[in-house]
Coordinates of C-alpha atoms and ligand atoms in Angstrom, one line a residue:
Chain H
X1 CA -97.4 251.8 50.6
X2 CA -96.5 248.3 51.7
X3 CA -92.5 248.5 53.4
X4 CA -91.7 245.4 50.8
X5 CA -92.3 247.4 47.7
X6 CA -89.5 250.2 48.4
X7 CA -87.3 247.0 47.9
X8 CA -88.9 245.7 44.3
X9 CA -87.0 246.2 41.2
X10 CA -87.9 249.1 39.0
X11 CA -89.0 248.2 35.6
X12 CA -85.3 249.3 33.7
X13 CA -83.2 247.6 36.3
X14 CA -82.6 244.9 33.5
X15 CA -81.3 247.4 31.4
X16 CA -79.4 249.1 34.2
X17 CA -75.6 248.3 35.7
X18 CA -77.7 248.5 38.9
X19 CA -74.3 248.7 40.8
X20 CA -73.1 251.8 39.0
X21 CA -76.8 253.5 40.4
X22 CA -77.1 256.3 41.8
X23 CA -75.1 257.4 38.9
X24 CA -73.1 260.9 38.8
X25 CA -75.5 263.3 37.7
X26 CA -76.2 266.1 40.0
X27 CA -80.0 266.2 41.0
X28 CA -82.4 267.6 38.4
X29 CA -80.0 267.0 35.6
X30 CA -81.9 266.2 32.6
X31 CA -79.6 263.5 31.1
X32 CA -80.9 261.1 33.4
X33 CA -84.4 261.5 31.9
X34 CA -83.4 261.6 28.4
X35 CA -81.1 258.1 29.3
X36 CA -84.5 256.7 30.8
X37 CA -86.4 257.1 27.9
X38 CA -83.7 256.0 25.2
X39 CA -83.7 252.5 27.7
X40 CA -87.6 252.3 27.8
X41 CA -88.0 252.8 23.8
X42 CA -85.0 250.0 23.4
X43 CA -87.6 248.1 25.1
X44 CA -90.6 248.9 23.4
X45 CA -88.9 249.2 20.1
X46 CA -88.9 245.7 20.0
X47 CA -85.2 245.8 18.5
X48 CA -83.0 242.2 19.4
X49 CA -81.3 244.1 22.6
X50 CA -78.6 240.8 22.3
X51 CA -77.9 243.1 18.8
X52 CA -77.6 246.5 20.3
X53 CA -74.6 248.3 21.5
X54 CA -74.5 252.1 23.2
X55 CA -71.8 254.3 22.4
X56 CA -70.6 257.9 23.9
X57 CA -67.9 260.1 23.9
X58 CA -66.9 262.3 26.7
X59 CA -68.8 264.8 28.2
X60 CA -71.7 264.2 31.7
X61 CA -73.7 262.5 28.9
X62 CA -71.2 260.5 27.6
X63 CA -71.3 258.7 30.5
X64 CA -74.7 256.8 29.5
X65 CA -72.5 254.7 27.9
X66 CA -71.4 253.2 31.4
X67 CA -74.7 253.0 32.8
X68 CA -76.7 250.8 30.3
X69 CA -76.2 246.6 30.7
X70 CA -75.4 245.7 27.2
X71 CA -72.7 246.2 24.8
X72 CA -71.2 249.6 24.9
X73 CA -68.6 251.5 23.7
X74 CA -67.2 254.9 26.5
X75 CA -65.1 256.4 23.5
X76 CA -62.6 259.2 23.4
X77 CA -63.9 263.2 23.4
X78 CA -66.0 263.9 19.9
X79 CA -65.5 260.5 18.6
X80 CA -68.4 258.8 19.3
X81 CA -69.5 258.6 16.1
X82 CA -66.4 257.6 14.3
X83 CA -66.4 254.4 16.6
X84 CA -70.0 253.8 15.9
X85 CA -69.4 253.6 12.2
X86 CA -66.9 251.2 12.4
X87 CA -69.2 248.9 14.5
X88 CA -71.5 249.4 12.0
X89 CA -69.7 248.7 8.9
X90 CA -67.6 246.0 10.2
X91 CA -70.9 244.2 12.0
X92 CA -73.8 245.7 10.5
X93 CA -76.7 243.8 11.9
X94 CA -75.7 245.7 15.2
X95 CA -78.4 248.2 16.2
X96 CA -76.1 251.0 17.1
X97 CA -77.1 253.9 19.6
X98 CA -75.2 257.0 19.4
X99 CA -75.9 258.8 23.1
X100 CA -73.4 261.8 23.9
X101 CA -73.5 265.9 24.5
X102 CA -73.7 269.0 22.5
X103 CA -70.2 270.1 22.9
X104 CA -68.8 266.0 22.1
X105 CA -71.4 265.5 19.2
X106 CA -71.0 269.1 17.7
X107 CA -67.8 271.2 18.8
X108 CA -65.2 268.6 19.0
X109 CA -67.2 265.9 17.2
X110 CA -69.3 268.6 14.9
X111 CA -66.7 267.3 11.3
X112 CA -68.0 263.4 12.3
X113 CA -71.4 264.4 12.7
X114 CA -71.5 265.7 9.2
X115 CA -70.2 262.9 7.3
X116 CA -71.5 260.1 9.4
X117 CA -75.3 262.3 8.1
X118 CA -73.9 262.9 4.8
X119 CA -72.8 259.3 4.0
X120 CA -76.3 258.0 5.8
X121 CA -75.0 255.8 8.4
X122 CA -77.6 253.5 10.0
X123 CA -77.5 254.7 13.1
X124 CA -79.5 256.9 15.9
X125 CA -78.1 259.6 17.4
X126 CA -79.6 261.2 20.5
X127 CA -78.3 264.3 21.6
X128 CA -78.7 265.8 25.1
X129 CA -78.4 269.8 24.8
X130 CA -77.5 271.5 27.8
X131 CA -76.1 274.6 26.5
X132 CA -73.1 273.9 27.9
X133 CA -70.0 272.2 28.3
X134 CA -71.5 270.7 31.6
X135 CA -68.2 268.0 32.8
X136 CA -66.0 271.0 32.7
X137 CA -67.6 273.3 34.5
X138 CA -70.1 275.3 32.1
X139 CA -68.1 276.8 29.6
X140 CA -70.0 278.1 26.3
X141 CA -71.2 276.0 23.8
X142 CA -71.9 275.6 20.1
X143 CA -74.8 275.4 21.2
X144 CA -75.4 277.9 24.0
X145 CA -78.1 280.6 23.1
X146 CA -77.3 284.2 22.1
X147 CA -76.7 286.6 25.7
X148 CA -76.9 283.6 27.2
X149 CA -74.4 283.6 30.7
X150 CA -71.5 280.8 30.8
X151 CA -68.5 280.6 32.7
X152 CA -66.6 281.8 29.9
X153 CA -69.0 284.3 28.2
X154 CA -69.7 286.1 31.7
X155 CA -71.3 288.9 29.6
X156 CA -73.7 287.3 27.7
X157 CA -72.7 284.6 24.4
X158 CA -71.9 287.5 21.6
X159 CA -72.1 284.3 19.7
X160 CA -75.4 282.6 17.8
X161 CA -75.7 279.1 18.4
X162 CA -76.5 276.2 16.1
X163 CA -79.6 275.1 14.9
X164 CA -79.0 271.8 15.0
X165 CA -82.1 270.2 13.4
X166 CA -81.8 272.1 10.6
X167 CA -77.5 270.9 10.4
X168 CA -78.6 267.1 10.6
X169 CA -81.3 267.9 7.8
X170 CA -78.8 269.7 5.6
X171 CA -76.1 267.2 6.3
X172 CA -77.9 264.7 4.8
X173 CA -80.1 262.9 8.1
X174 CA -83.1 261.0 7.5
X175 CA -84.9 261.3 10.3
X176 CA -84.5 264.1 12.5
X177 CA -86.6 265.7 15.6
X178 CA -86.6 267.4 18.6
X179 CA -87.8 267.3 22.6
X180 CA -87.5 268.4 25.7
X181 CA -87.4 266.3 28.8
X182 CA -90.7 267.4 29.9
X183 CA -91.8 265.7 26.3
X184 CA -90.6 262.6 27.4
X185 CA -93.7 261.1 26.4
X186 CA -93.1 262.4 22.6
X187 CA -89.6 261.8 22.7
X188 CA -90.0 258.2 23.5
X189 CA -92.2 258.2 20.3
X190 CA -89.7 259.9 18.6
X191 CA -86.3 257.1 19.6
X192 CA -88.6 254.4 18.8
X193 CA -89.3 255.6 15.5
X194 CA -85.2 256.2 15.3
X195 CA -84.5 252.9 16.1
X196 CA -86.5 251.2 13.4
X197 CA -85.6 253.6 10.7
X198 CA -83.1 252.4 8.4
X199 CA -81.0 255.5 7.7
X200 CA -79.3 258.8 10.0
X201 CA -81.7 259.1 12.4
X202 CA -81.1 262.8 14.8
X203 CA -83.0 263.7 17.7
X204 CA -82.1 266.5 20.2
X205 CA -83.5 266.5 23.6
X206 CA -83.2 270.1 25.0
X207 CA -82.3 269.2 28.9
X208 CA -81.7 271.3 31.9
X209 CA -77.9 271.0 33.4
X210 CA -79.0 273.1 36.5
X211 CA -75.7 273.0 38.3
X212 CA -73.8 275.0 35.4
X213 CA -76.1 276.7 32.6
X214 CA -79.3 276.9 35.3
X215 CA -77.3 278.4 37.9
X216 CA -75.5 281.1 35.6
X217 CA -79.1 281.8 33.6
X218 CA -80.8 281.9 37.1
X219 CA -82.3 279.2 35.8
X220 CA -83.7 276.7 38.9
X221 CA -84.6 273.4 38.3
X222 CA -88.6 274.0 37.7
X223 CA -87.8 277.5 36.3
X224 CA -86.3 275.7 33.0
X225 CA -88.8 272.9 33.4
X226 CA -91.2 275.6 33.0
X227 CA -90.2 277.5 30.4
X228 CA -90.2 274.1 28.7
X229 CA -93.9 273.8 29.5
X230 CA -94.2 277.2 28.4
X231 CA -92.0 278.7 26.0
X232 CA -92.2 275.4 23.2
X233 CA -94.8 275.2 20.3
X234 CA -95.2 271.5 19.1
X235 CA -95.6 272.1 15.1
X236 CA -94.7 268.4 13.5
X237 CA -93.2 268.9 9.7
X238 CA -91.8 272.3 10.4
X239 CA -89.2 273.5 7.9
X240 CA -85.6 273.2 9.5
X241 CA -84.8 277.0 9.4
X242 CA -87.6 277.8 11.6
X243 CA -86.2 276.0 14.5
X244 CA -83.3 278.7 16.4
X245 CA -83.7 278.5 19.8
X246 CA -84.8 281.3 21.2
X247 CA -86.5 281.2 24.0
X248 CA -88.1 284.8 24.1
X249 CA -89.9 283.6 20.8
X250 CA -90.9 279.9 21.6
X251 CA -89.0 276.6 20.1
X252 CA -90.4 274.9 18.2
X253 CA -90.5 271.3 19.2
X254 CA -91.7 267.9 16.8
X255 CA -90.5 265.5 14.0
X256 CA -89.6 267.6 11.4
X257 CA -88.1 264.9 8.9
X258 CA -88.6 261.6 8.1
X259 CA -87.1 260.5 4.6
X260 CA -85.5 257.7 2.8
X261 CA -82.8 257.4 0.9
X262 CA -79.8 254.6 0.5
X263 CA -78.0 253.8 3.6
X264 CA -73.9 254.1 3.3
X265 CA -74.1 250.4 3.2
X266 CA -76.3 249.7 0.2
X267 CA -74.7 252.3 -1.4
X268 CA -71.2 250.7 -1.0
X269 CA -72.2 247.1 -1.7
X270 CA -74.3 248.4 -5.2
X271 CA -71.1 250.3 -6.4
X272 CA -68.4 248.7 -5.2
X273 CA -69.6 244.6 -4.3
X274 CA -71.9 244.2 -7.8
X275 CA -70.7 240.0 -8.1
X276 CA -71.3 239.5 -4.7
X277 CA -75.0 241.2 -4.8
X278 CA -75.6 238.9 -8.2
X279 CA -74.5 235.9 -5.9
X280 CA -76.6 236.9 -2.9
X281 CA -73.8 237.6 -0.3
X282 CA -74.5 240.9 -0.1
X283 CA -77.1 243.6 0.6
Chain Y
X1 CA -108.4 267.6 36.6
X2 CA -111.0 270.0 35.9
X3 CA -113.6 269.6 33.8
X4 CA -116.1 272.0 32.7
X5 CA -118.9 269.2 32.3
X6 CA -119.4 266.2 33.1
X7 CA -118.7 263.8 30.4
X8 CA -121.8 262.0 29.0
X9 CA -119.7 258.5 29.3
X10 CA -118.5 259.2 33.2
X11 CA -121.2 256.1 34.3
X12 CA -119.1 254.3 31.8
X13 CA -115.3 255.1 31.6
X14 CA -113.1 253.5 34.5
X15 CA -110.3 255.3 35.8
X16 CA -107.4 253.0 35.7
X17 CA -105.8 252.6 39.4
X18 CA -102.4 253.0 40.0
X19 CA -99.5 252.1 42.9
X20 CA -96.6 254.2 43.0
X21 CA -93.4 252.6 44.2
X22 CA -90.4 254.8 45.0
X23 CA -86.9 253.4 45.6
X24 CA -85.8 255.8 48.3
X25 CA -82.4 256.0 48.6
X26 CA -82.0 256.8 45.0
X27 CA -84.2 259.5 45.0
X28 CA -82.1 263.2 44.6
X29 CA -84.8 265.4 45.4
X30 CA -85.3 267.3 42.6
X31 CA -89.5 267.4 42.9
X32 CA -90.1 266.4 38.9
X33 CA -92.4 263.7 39.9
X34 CA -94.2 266.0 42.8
X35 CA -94.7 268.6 40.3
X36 CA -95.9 267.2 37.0
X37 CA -98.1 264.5 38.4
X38 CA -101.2 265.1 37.0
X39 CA -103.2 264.0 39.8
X40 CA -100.7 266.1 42.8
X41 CA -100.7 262.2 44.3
X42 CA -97.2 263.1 45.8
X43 CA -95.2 265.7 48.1
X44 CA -91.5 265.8 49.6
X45 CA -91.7 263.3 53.1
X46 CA -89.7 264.7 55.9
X47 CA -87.3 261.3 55.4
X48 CA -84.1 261.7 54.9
X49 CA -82.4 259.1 52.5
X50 CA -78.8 258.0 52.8
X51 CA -77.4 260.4 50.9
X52 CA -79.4 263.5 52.2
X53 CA -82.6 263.8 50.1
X54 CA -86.1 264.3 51.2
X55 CA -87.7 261.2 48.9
X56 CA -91.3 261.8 48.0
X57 CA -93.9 259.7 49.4
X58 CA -97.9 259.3 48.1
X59 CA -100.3 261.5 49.9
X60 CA -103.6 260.7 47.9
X61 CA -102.5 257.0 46.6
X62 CA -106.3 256.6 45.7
X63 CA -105.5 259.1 43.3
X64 CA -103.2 257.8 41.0
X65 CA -104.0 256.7 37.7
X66 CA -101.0 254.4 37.0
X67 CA -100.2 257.2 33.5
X68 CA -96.2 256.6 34.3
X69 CA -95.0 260.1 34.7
X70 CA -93.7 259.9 37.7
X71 CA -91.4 257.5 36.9
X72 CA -90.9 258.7 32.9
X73 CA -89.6 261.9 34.5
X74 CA -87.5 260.9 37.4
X75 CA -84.0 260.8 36.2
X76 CA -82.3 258.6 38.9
X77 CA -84.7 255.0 38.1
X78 CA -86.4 256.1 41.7
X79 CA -90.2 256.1 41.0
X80 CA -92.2 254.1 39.5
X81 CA -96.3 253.1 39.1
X82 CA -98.1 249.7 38.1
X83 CA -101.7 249.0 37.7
X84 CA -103.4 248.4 40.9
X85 CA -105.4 245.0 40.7
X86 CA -106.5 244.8 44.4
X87 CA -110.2 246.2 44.1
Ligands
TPP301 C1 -59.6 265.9 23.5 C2 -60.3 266.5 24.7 N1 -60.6 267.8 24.7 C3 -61.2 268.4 25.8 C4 -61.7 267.6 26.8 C5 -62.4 268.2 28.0 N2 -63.8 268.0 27.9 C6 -64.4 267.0 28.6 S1 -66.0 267.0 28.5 C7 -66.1 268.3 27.5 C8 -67.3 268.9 27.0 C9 -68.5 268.1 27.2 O1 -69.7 268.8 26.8 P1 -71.0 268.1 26.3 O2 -70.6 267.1 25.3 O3 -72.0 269.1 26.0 O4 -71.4 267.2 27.6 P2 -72.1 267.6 28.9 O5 -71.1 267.5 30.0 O6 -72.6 269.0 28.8 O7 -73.2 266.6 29.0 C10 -64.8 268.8 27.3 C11 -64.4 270.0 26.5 C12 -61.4 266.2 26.7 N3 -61.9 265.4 27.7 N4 -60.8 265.7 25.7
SF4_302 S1 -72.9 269.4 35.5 FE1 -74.8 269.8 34.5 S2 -74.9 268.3 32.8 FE2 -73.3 267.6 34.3 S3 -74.4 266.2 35.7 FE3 -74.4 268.2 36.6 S4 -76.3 269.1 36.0 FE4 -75.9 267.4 34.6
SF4_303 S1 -98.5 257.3 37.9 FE1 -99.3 259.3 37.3 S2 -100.9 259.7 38.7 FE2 -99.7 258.1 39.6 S3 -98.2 259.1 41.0 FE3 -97.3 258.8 39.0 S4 -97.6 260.7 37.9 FE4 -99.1 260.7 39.6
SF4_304 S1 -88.3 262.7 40.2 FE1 -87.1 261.0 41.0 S2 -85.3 261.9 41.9 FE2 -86.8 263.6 41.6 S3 -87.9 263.7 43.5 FE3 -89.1 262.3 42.3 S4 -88.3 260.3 42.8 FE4 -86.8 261.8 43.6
MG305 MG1 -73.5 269.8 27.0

């Protein structure tokens, strides 16, 4: 390798705050895999980046929001998606990106999730699931597996997690999938796809938080990388009730939904703005 | 990769040619690129970056095939390939 090319820019540093890099997450952590591919399928999507904002709540991935160079929006603890609405509705040739944890998008932020799905908010969600409660030190999840090992369930999770493919289908999402970080490939696809859909769109990215959930699971880096590699089934158009995760069983992994139906803001201006519609100001 | 025959279009097919870049001192260490690289182009060098970390560094360069996974797995922006267009 030629000494000059360590110092050449690497192809997302556009779409980086390059300042803010290395960012916080501890090495391994899969956010920062699941962050790259949400940047490269902004690019690829082809959508007007000078139109696109990111927003996250709280949480290890809720700090995406602070890494990308465009508009974005660091909000409070399980409100991402309230904020994002209101960007929406009040501007809605916005693209808006939704990019936050399991515990901010479904514990805290689980009541938002439902409506902003149920109500069919343009937006795209993209959901890193860690199992955990990662920021705050590994505490048990919504979403952490049965038995599974956290600092607060130090006997195993006596607790079944959500499914939440087949919550974001049931809520009312129009689009909704699932990858790992190993499927980056897939899942890149998959955000693309998101971005251009005009509806809810949902997609979980299953992502190793080695420092908390590994470490607790005796999990290592490449051990959940592995089982990943190993333990998923790719079946695309697979009913939402067949996708628990249990890893003794196999995940399934794929797009299982991709529907239409009126966004919140056709809905609205049909019922509510009629005159406005007949005059053409409206959608 | 193995195959377990040749393919009737080998004479044919070119093998695109890749150069992997790395961007040392953001590197963390974790080994995604050394291990999923479908062609094992890259190991752990015994350089330490600034903060610590062994970065990786290409063993076989002649190897790569410029497919991107290296640098669609790394999850610190510290790896990445483009086409080589010197031969
Ligand atoms: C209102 C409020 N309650 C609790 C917290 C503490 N807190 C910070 S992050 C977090 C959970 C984050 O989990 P997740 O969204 O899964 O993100 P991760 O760190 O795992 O990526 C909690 C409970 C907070 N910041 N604000
Ligand atoms: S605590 Fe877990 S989720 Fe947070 S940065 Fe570290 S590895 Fe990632
Ligand atoms: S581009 Fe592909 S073949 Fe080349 S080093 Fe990266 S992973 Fe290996
Ligand atoms: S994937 Fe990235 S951070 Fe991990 S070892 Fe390779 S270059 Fe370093
Ligand atoms: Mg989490």
């Amino acid at each position: 390798m030629e000494p000059s090319a360590r110092h050449m820019p690497h192809p997302l540093d556009d779409l980086l705050r390059v300042d803010r890099i290395p960012h916080i997450w501890c090495p391994g952590c899969g956010i920062g895999t699941v962050f790259s591919s949400c940047l490269t399928s902004m690019k690829s999507s082809g959508i007007d980046l000078a139109k696109t904002v990111m927003v996250s709540g709280i949480g290890c991935s809720g700090r995406g929001a602070g890494y990308v160079n465009l508009d974005s929006y660091h909000t409070t603890h399980g409100r991402a998606l309230p904020f994002a609405t209101g960007m929406k509705l009040a501007n809605p040739e916005l693209n808006v990106v939704v990019f936050s944890g399991d515990g901010d998008l479904f514990a805290i932020g689980g009541n938002h999730f439902i409506h902003a799905a149920r109500r069919n908010i343009e937006l795209t969600v993209v959901c890193v699931n860690n199992f955990n409660y990662g920021m705050t030190g590994g505490q048990v999840a919504a979403t952490t597996p049965f038995l599974a090992k956290t600092t607060t369930t130090s006997l195993g999770n006596p607790d079944s997690p959500f499914n939440l493919p087949l919550l974001a289908f049931a809520a009312g999402a129009t689009y909704v999938a699932r990858w790992t970080v190993l499927h980056a490939r897939e899942l890149m696809g998959s955000i693309q796809e998101a971005l251009l859909k005009k509806g809810f769109s949902f997609i979980e990215v299953l992502a190793p938080c080695p420092v908390n959930y590994g470490r607790r699971n005796k999990l290592s880096l490449l051990d959940t990388m592995r089982l990943y590699q190993q333990k998923t089934i790719i079946k695309n158009g697979a009913s939402p009730t067949e996708l628990d995760i249990d890893f003794s069983r196999g995940v399934v992994l794929g797009k299982f939904i991709d529907i239409q139906r009126p966004t919140c803001i056709e809905s609205y201006d049909r019922t509510c703005r009629p005159q406005e519609i007949a005059e053409g100001k409206a959608a | 990769m193995k195959l377990w025959r040749i393919p009737l279009d080998s004479q044919t097919v070119q093998t695109p040619k890749g150069i992997v870049h790395i961007l040392e001192d953001r590197c963390k260490g974790c080994g995604y690129c050394i291990e999923f690289c479908p062609k094992k182009v890259l190991q752990f060098s015994n350089r330490f970056n600034k903060k610590g970390y062994h970065p990786p560094e290409a063993m076989n360069e002649g190897d790569c095939v410029n497919c991107h996974f290296c640098e669609i797995i790394c999850p610190e922006f510290a790896i990445y390939s483009m086409e080589d267009t010197r031969a």
